[in-house]
Amino acid sequence: MTVTITDVQTILTQPDNSRLIIVKVTTSEPGLYGLGCATFTQRFHAVHAAIEKHIKPFVLGRDVSRIEAIWQMAMVHGYWRNGPVLNNAISGIDMALWDIKGKQAGMPLYQLLGGKCREGAAVYVHTDGRDPQEVEDRVRQVMAEGYRFIRVQMGGYGGQGAAMVKPEGAPDGAYFDPRDYARSMLKMIEHMRITFGEEVELLHDVHERLHPIHAIQFAKDVEPFKLFFLEDILAPEDIKWFEQLRRQCSTPIAMGELFNHPREWQPLISGRLIDFIRMHVSQMGGITPARNVAAFANMYNIRTAWHGPGDTSPVGHAANLHLDLWAPSFGIQEWCRFPELVYEMFPGLPEVRDGYMYPNDQPGLGIDIDERLAAKYPCQDAVEWWTQARLPDGSPARP
Ligand code: MG
């Protein structure tokens, strides 16, 4: 008998810093439901409305087995497509349907994708500090916890150290100086490589903080320090510059957390212009498109490094893990080390031991949510501060 979607529930919760959006799809089979991540933390009300008012009425009554068909139709049903709000809303349904299919099959999701290529997914974690010494101390701490891949940042996304001279009447904001950023990060990365030798893999996220030609200079400057990858060296709006970058240095490049349209990643993969794709899986529309892109990238020997900070929900992290275990072209997984409360709220949240993330081998995504506990931590409304980035003269900049 056909199993159909009987309800879609949007669960908003904020157990830690990020506002999380979890979608629960219930079915006509008693006790059978699935969970999906639809987390766009800065615009959670918009995603909530998109699910409740548009996507839910569209999917109610549909056959849960038709994941691909539902995804394809959901993407064009609004005619205008490929945006962060609707992609996340569609992801909530898509992941939940994969979760349901796994539960029906009695198999973990990685089995449905083609089975494991590896037993655990190697992860990288973040370190930060006010100066190179503090960053070094943090790196030592996480190395002692077993991590071998470590993202090194200084002062958040950096560039605040300069004695900035602002014009009179400059507005408030999260100011940074791109030139100071490039100088101070280069020194910090050099310090890490000299201090730790070759024993640790270092990663760094530029967060699109440089003008394109300075970004190319920076990628060349850090080349001798053999980063595992350099992330978001250019903005999605500047992807044509990757051709120039590639001709000038061999620093490995990771890109993609801001992508939401296939035209953004297609030319970078087919042109062999990047080395790691690191989309935010819910932001690109869920497991269905992520699986396709991982297979496409594999044909070019480009590896995966799915976005996995605190604003990827635990359900999203579980989806990342299943993709990681299967993907022939897996590279690395970003990991945010959730506090204990999040483990309590999301039973089955993947565990990390000695630098590897492991599944629990339950059917589907293998993760659940304690809805009563989630309700005790409602999302807080706030006008985001860190994304109000400004250059030293006060002009708005990409955060
Ligand atoms: Mg990033």
Coordinates of C-alpha atoms and ligand atoms in Angstrom, one line a residue:
M1 CA 0.0 0.0 0.0
T2 CA 1.2 3.5 -0.8
V3 CA 2.5 5.4 2.2
T4 CA 1.7 9.1 1.9
I5 CA 2.7 12.3 3.7
T6 CA 0.0 13.2 6.2
D7 CA 1.6 16.1 8.0
V8 CA 4.6 18.4 7.9
Q9 CA 5.7 20.1 11.1
T10 CA 8.3 22.8 11.4
I11 CA 10.3 22.8 14.7
L12 CA 12.2 25.9 15.6
T13 CA 14.7 25.7 18.4
Q14 CA 17.8 27.4 19.6
P15 CA 19.7 25.1 22.0
D16 CA 23.0 26.9 21.4
N17 CA 24.0 30.0 19.4
S18 CA 22.2 29.2 16.2
R19 CA 18.5 29.2 15.5
L20 CA 17.7 25.7 14.0
I21 CA 14.8 24.7 11.7
I22 CA 13.9 21.0 11.7
V23 CA 11.2 19.6 9.5
K24 CA 9.3 16.5 10.7
V25 CA 7.3 14.7 8.0
T26 CA 4.7 12.2 9.3
T27 CA 3.2 9.5 7.2
S28 CA 0.1 7.4 6.8
E29 CA 2.0 4.5 8.3
P30 CA 1.6 4.7 12.1
G31 CA 4.9 5.6 13.8
L32 CA 6.8 6.2 10.5
Y33 CA 8.2 9.8 10.2
G34 CA 11.4 11.5 9.0
L35 CA 13.4 14.5 9.9
G36 CA 15.1 17.1 7.7
C37 CA 17.2 20.2 8.2
A38 CA 16.0 23.5 6.8
T39 CA 18.3 25.7 8.8
F40 CA 18.8 29.2 7.4
T41 CA 19.5 30.7 10.8
Q42 CA 19.5 34.4 9.8
R43 CA 16.1 34.2 8.1
F44 CA 14.4 31.4 10.0
H45 CA 10.9 33.1 9.9
A46 CA 11.0 33.3 6.1
V47 CA 11.9 29.5 5.8
H48 CA 9.2 28.7 8.4
A49 CA 6.6 30.5 6.4
A50 CA 7.8 29.0 3.1
I51 CA 7.3 25.5 4.6
E52 CA 4.0 26.1 6.3
K53 CA 2.3 28.2 3.6
H54 CA 3.8 26.8 0.4
I55 CA 5.7 23.6 0.7
K56 CA 3.5 21.8 3.1
P57 CA 0.2 22.2 1.1
F58 CA 2.2 21.1 -2.0
V59 CA 3.5 17.8 -0.5
L60 CA 0.5 16.7 1.7
G61 CA -0.9 13.4 0.4
R62 CA 2.1 12.6 -1.9
D63 CA 3.7 9.2 -2.0
V64 CA 6.8 9.2 0.3
S65 CA 8.7 6.9 -2.0
R66 CA 8.9 9.5 -4.9
I67 CA 11.8 11.5 -3.5
E68 CA 13.3 12.5 -6.8
A69 CA 10.0 13.4 -8.4
I70 CA 8.9 15.5 -5.4
W71 CA 12.3 17.3 -5.3
Q72 CA 12.2 18.1 -9.0
M73 CA 8.6 19.4 -8.9
A74 CA 9.1 21.3 -5.6
M75 CA 12.0 23.2 -7.2
V76 CA 10.0 24.5 -10.1
H77 CA 6.5 24.6 -8.5
G78 CA 7.0 28.3 -7.5
Y79 CA 8.3 28.9 -11.1
W80 CA 11.1 31.1 -9.7
R81 CA 13.7 28.8 -8.2
N82 CA 17.1 28.4 -6.5
G83 CA 17.1 30.7 -3.6
P84 CA 18.2 30.2 0.0
V85 CA 14.7 30.3 1.6
L86 CA 13.0 27.9 -0.8
N87 CA 16.0 25.6 -1.1
N88 CA 16.1 25.2 2.6
A89 CA 12.4 24.6 2.8
I90 CA 12.7 21.9 0.1
S91 CA 15.7 20.4 1.9
G92 CA 13.6 19.9 5.1
I93 CA 11.2 17.7 3.1
D94 CA 13.9 16.0 1.0
M95 CA 16.1 14.9 4.0
A96 CA 13.0 13.7 5.8
L97 CA 11.9 11.6 2.9
W98 CA 15.4 10.0 2.7
D99 CA 15.2 9.3 6.4
I100 CA 11.8 7.7 5.9
K101 CA 13.1 5.6 3.0
G102 CA 15.9 4.3 5.2
K103 CA 13.5 3.4 8.0
Q104 CA 11.3 1.6 5.5
A105 CA 14.3 -0.3 4.2
G106 CA 15.7 -0.9 7.7
M107 CA 19.0 0.5 6.5
P108 CA 21.2 3.5 7.3
L109 CA 21.0 6.1 4.6
Y110 CA 24.6 5.4 3.4
Q111 CA 23.5 2.0 2.3
L112 CA 20.8 3.5 0.0
L113 CA 23.5 5.8 -1.5
G114 CA 25.7 2.8 -2.4
G115 CA 27.3 1.7 0.8
K116 CA 30.4 2.8 2.7
C117 CA 33.7 3.7 1.2
R118 CA 35.1 4.3 4.7
E119 CA 34.3 3.5 8.3
G120 CA 34.4 7.0 9.6
A121 CA 34.6 10.6 8.2
A122 CA 37.7 12.5 9.1
V123 CA 36.7 15.9 10.5
Y124 CA 38.3 19.3 11.0
V125 CA 37.5 21.7 13.8
H126 CA 37.9 25.4 14.3
T127 CA 40.5 27.3 16.4
D128 CA 40.7 31.0 17.0
G129 CA 42.7 33.4 19.2
R130 CA 43.6 37.1 19.5
D131 CA 47.2 36.6 18.4
P132 CA 49.3 33.8 17.0
Q133 CA 50.3 32.5 20.4
E134 CA 46.7 32.1 21.5
V135 CA 45.9 30.3 18.2
E136 CA 48.9 28.0 18.8
D137 CA 47.6 27.2 22.3
R138 CA 44.2 26.3 20.9
V139 CA 45.7 24.2 18.2
R140 CA 47.7 22.3 20.9
Q141 CA 44.4 21.7 22.8
V142 CA 42.5 20.3 19.9
M143 CA 45.5 18.2 18.7
A144 CA 45.5 16.7 22.2
E145 CA 41.8 15.7 21.7
G146 CA 42.8 13.8 18.6
Y147 CA 42.1 16.2 15.8
R148 CA 44.5 16.2 12.9
F149 CA 42.8 18.7 10.6
I150 CA 42.5 22.2 12.1
R151 CA 41.1 25.5 10.8
V152 CA 43.2 28.4 12.1
Q153 CA 41.6 31.8 12.4
M154 CA 42.6 34.9 14.3
G155 CA 40.1 37.4 15.7
G156 CA 37.1 35.7 14.1
Y157 CA 37.3 36.4 10.4
G158 CA 40.1 38.8 11.1
G159 CA 41.3 42.2 10.0
Q160 CA 40.2 44.1 13.2
G161 CA 43.7 44.6 14.5
A162 CA 44.6 47.6 12.5
A163 CA 44.5 51.1 14.0
M164 CA 41.6 52.0 11.7
V165 CA 41.0 55.6 11.0
K166 CA 37.3 56.0 10.2
P167 CA 35.8 59.1 8.7
E168 CA 33.8 61.4 10.9
G169 CA 30.3 60.2 11.5
A170 CA 31.1 56.6 10.5
P171 CA 28.2 54.3 11.5
D172 CA 28.4 51.4 13.8
G173 CA 29.3 48.0 12.4
A174 CA 31.6 45.0 12.3
Y175 CA 34.6 46.8 10.8
F176 CA 37.5 45.1 9.3
D177 CA 40.5 46.1 7.2
P178 CA 41.3 43.7 4.3
R179 CA 44.9 44.8 4.0
D180 CA 45.5 44.2 7.7
Y181 CA 43.7 40.9 7.5
A182 CA 46.0 39.7 4.7
R183 CA 49.2 40.7 6.5
S184 CA 48.3 39.4 9.9
M185 CA 46.9 36.1 8.7
L186 CA 49.9 35.4 6.6
K187 CA 52.1 35.8 9.7
M188 CA 49.8 33.6 11.8
I189 CA 49.7 30.8 9.3
E190 CA 53.5 30.9 8.9
H191 CA 53.8 30.8 12.7
M192 CA 51.6 27.7 12.8
R193 CA 53.5 25.8 10.1
I194 CA 56.9 26.7 11.7
T195 CA 55.6 25.7 15.2
F196 CA 53.9 22.4 14.3
G197 CA 55.9 21.3 11.3
E198 CA 54.2 18.9 8.9
E199 CA 52.4 16.9 11.7
V200 CA 49.1 18.8 11.4
E201 CA 46.8 19.7 8.5
L202 CA 46.0 23.4 8.5
L203 CA 43.0 25.0 7.0
H204 CA 42.0 28.7 6.7
D205 CA 38.7 30.5 5.8
V206 CA 39.2 33.9 4.0
H207 CA 35.4 34.5 4.1
E208 CA 35.6 36.6 0.9
R209 CA 37.4 39.3 2.8
L210 CA 39.8 40.3 0.0
H211 CA 39.5 42.1 -3.3
P212 CA 40.1 39.5 -6.1
I213 CA 43.6 40.6 -7.0
H214 CA 44.6 40.7 -3.3
A215 CA 43.0 37.3 -2.9
I216 CA 45.3 35.9 -5.6
Q217 CA 48.3 37.5 -3.9
F218 CA 47.2 35.9 -0.6
A219 CA 46.8 32.4 -2.0
K220 CA 50.3 32.7 -3.5
D221 CA 51.7 34.0 -0.3
V222 CA 50.4 31.1 1.8
E223 CA 51.4 28.5 -0.9
P224 CA 54.7 27.6 0.9
F225 CA 52.8 26.7 4.1
K226 CA 51.0 23.8 2.4
L227 CA 47.4 24.3 3.6
F228 CA 45.0 21.4 3.4
F229 CA 42.7 24.0 1.9
L230 CA 42.0 27.7 1.7
E231 CA 38.3 28.4 1.9
D232 CA 36.1 31.1 0.2
I233 CA 39.1 33.0 -1.1
L234 CA 36.7 34.6 -3.6
A235 CA 33.0 35.5 -3.4
P236 CA 30.4 33.6 -5.5
E237 CA 30.0 36.8 -7.4
D238 CA 33.6 36.6 -8.5
I239 CA 33.9 33.0 -9.6
K240 CA 35.4 34.0 -13.0
W241 CA 38.6 35.1 -11.1
F242 CA 39.3 31.4 -10.2
E243 CA 40.8 31.0 -13.6
Q244 CA 43.4 33.7 -12.8
L245 CA 44.0 32.2 -9.4
R246 CA 44.6 28.7 -10.8
R247 CA 47.2 29.9 -13.3
Q248 CA 49.3 31.4 -10.5
C249 CA 49.4 29.0 -7.6
S250 CA 48.6 25.5 -6.4
T251 CA 47.1 26.3 -3.0
P252 CA 44.1 23.9 -2.6
I253 CA 40.9 25.8 -2.9
A254 CA 37.5 25.0 -1.1
M255 CA 34.4 26.8 -2.1
G256 CA 30.6 26.6 -2.0
E257 CA 28.9 27.3 1.3
L258 CA 27.0 30.3 -0.2
F259 CA 26.1 28.5 -3.4
N260 CA 22.4 27.9 -4.1
H261 CA 22.3 27.7 -7.9
P262 CA 23.8 24.9 -10.1
R263 CA 25.3 27.5 -12.4
E264 CA 27.6 28.5 -9.5
W265 CA 29.3 25.1 -9.0
Q266 CA 29.1 23.6 -12.5
P267 CA 31.8 25.8 -14.2
L268 CA 34.1 25.5 -11.1
I269 CA 33.9 21.7 -11.2
S270 CA 34.0 21.2 -14.9
G271 CA 36.9 23.7 -15.2
R272 CA 38.8 22.0 -12.4
L273 CA 39.1 25.4 -10.8
I274 CA 38.6 24.3 -7.2
D275 CA 39.6 21.2 -5.1
F276 CA 36.8 20.9 -2.6
I277 CA 33.1 21.5 -2.9
R278 CA 31.7 22.6 0.5
M279 CA 28.0 23.5 0.0
H280 CA 25.7 23.8 2.9
V281 CA 23.6 20.8 2.1
S282 CA 20.2 22.3 3.2
Q283 CA 21.0 25.5 1.4
M284 CA 21.4 23.7 -1.9
G285 CA 18.1 21.8 -1.5
G286 CA 19.0 18.7 0.5
I287 CA 20.5 15.2 0.0
T288 CA 19.2 14.7 -3.5
P289 CA 21.2 17.6 -5.1
A290 CA 24.2 17.0 -2.8
R291 CA 24.4 13.3 -4.0
N292 CA 24.3 14.5 -7.6
V293 CA 27.0 17.1 -7.1
A294 CA 29.3 14.7 -5.2
A295 CA 29.0 12.2 -8.1
F296 CA 29.6 15.0 -10.7
A297 CA 32.7 16.3 -8.7
N298 CA 34.0 12.8 -8.4
M299 CA 34.3 12.6 -12.2
Y300 CA 36.7 15.5 -12.0
N301 CA 38.6 14.2 -8.9
I302 CA 37.2 17.1 -6.8
R303 CA 36.5 16.2 -3.2
T304 CA 33.6 17.0 -0.8
A305 CA 33.9 19.1 2.3
W306 CA 30.3 19.8 3.3
H307 CA 29.6 22.9 5.4
G308 CA 29.3 21.9 9.0
P309 CA 29.4 24.7 11.6
G310 CA 26.8 25.3 14.4
D311 CA 24.2 26.6 11.9
T312 CA 24.0 23.2 10.3
S313 CA 21.5 21.5 12.5
P314 CA 22.3 18.1 14.1
V315 CA 20.0 16.6 11.5
G316 CA 22.0 18.3 8.8
H317 CA 25.2 16.9 10.3
A318 CA 23.8 13.5 10.2
A319 CA 22.9 14.0 6.5
N320 CA 26.5 15.2 5.9
L321 CA 27.9 12.1 7.6
H322 CA 25.9 9.6 5.4
L323 CA 27.1 11.4 2.3
D324 CA 30.7 11.4 3.6
L325 CA 30.6 7.7 4.3
W326 CA 29.4 6.9 0.8
A327 CA 31.1 9.5 -1.4
P328 CA 34.0 8.1 -3.5
S329 CA 35.3 11.7 -3.6
F330 CA 35.0 12.5 0.1
G331 CA 37.7 15.0 1.3
I332 CA 37.0 16.2 4.9
Q333 CA 34.0 17.1 7.1
E334 CA 33.7 20.3 9.0
W335 CA 32.6 19.7 12.6
C336 CA 31.5 22.1 15.3
R337 CA 31.6 20.1 18.6
F338 CA 28.1 20.6 20.0
P339 CA 27.5 21.0 23.7
E340 CA 25.9 18.3 25.8
L341 CA 22.4 19.9 25.6
V342 CA 22.4 19.4 21.9
Y343 CA 23.2 15.7 22.2
E344 CA 20.3 15.4 24.7
M345 CA 17.9 17.2 22.3
F346 CA 19.0 15.2 19.3
P347 CA 19.4 11.5 20.3
G348 CA 21.6 9.8 17.7
L349 CA 23.7 12.9 16.9
P350 CA 26.9 11.5 15.3
E351 CA 29.8 11.0 17.6
V352 CA 33.4 12.0 17.0
R353 CA 36.3 9.9 18.3
D354 CA 40.0 10.5 17.6
G355 CA 39.2 12.8 14.7
Y356 CA 36.7 10.6 13.0
M357 CA 32.9 10.9 12.9
Y358 CA 30.9 7.7 13.1
P359 CA 27.3 6.7 12.4
N360 CA 25.2 4.8 14.9
D361 CA 23.9 2.5 12.1
Q362 CA 20.2 3.1 12.9
P363 CA 17.9 3.0 9.9
G364 CA 17.6 6.3 7.9
L365 CA 19.5 9.3 9.2
G366 CA 19.8 7.7 12.6
I367 CA 18.8 10.9 14.5
D368 CA 15.8 12.0 16.4
I369 CA 14.6 15.1 18.2
D370 CA 13.2 15.5 21.8
E371 CA 10.4 17.9 20.9
R372 CA 9.6 18.8 24.5
L373 CA 13.1 19.7 25.2
A374 CA 13.4 21.6 21.9
A375 CA 10.3 23.7 22.9
K376 CA 12.1 24.8 26.0
Y377 CA 14.6 26.6 23.8
P378 CA 12.7 28.8 21.4
C379 CA 14.4 30.8 18.7
Q380 CA 15.3 34.3 19.8
D381 CA 14.7 37.3 17.5
A382 CA 17.7 39.4 16.9
V383 CA 19.1 41.7 14.3
E384 CA 22.3 40.0 13.3
W385 CA 25.4 42.0 14.2
W386 CA 28.4 40.2 12.6
T387 CA 26.9 40.3 9.2
Q388 CA 26.8 44.2 9.3
A389 CA 30.4 44.2 8.0
R390 CA 32.1 47.5 7.0
L391 CA 35.4 48.5 5.5
P392 CA 37.5 51.1 7.3
D393 CA 35.8 54.0 5.5
G394 CA 32.4 52.7 6.7
S395 CA 31.2 51.2 3.4
P396 CA 29.2 48.0 3.6
A397 CA 31.2 44.9 2.9
R398 CA 30.6 41.1 2.6
P399 CA 30.8 39.6 6.1
Ligands
MG1 MG 33.3 29.1 5.7

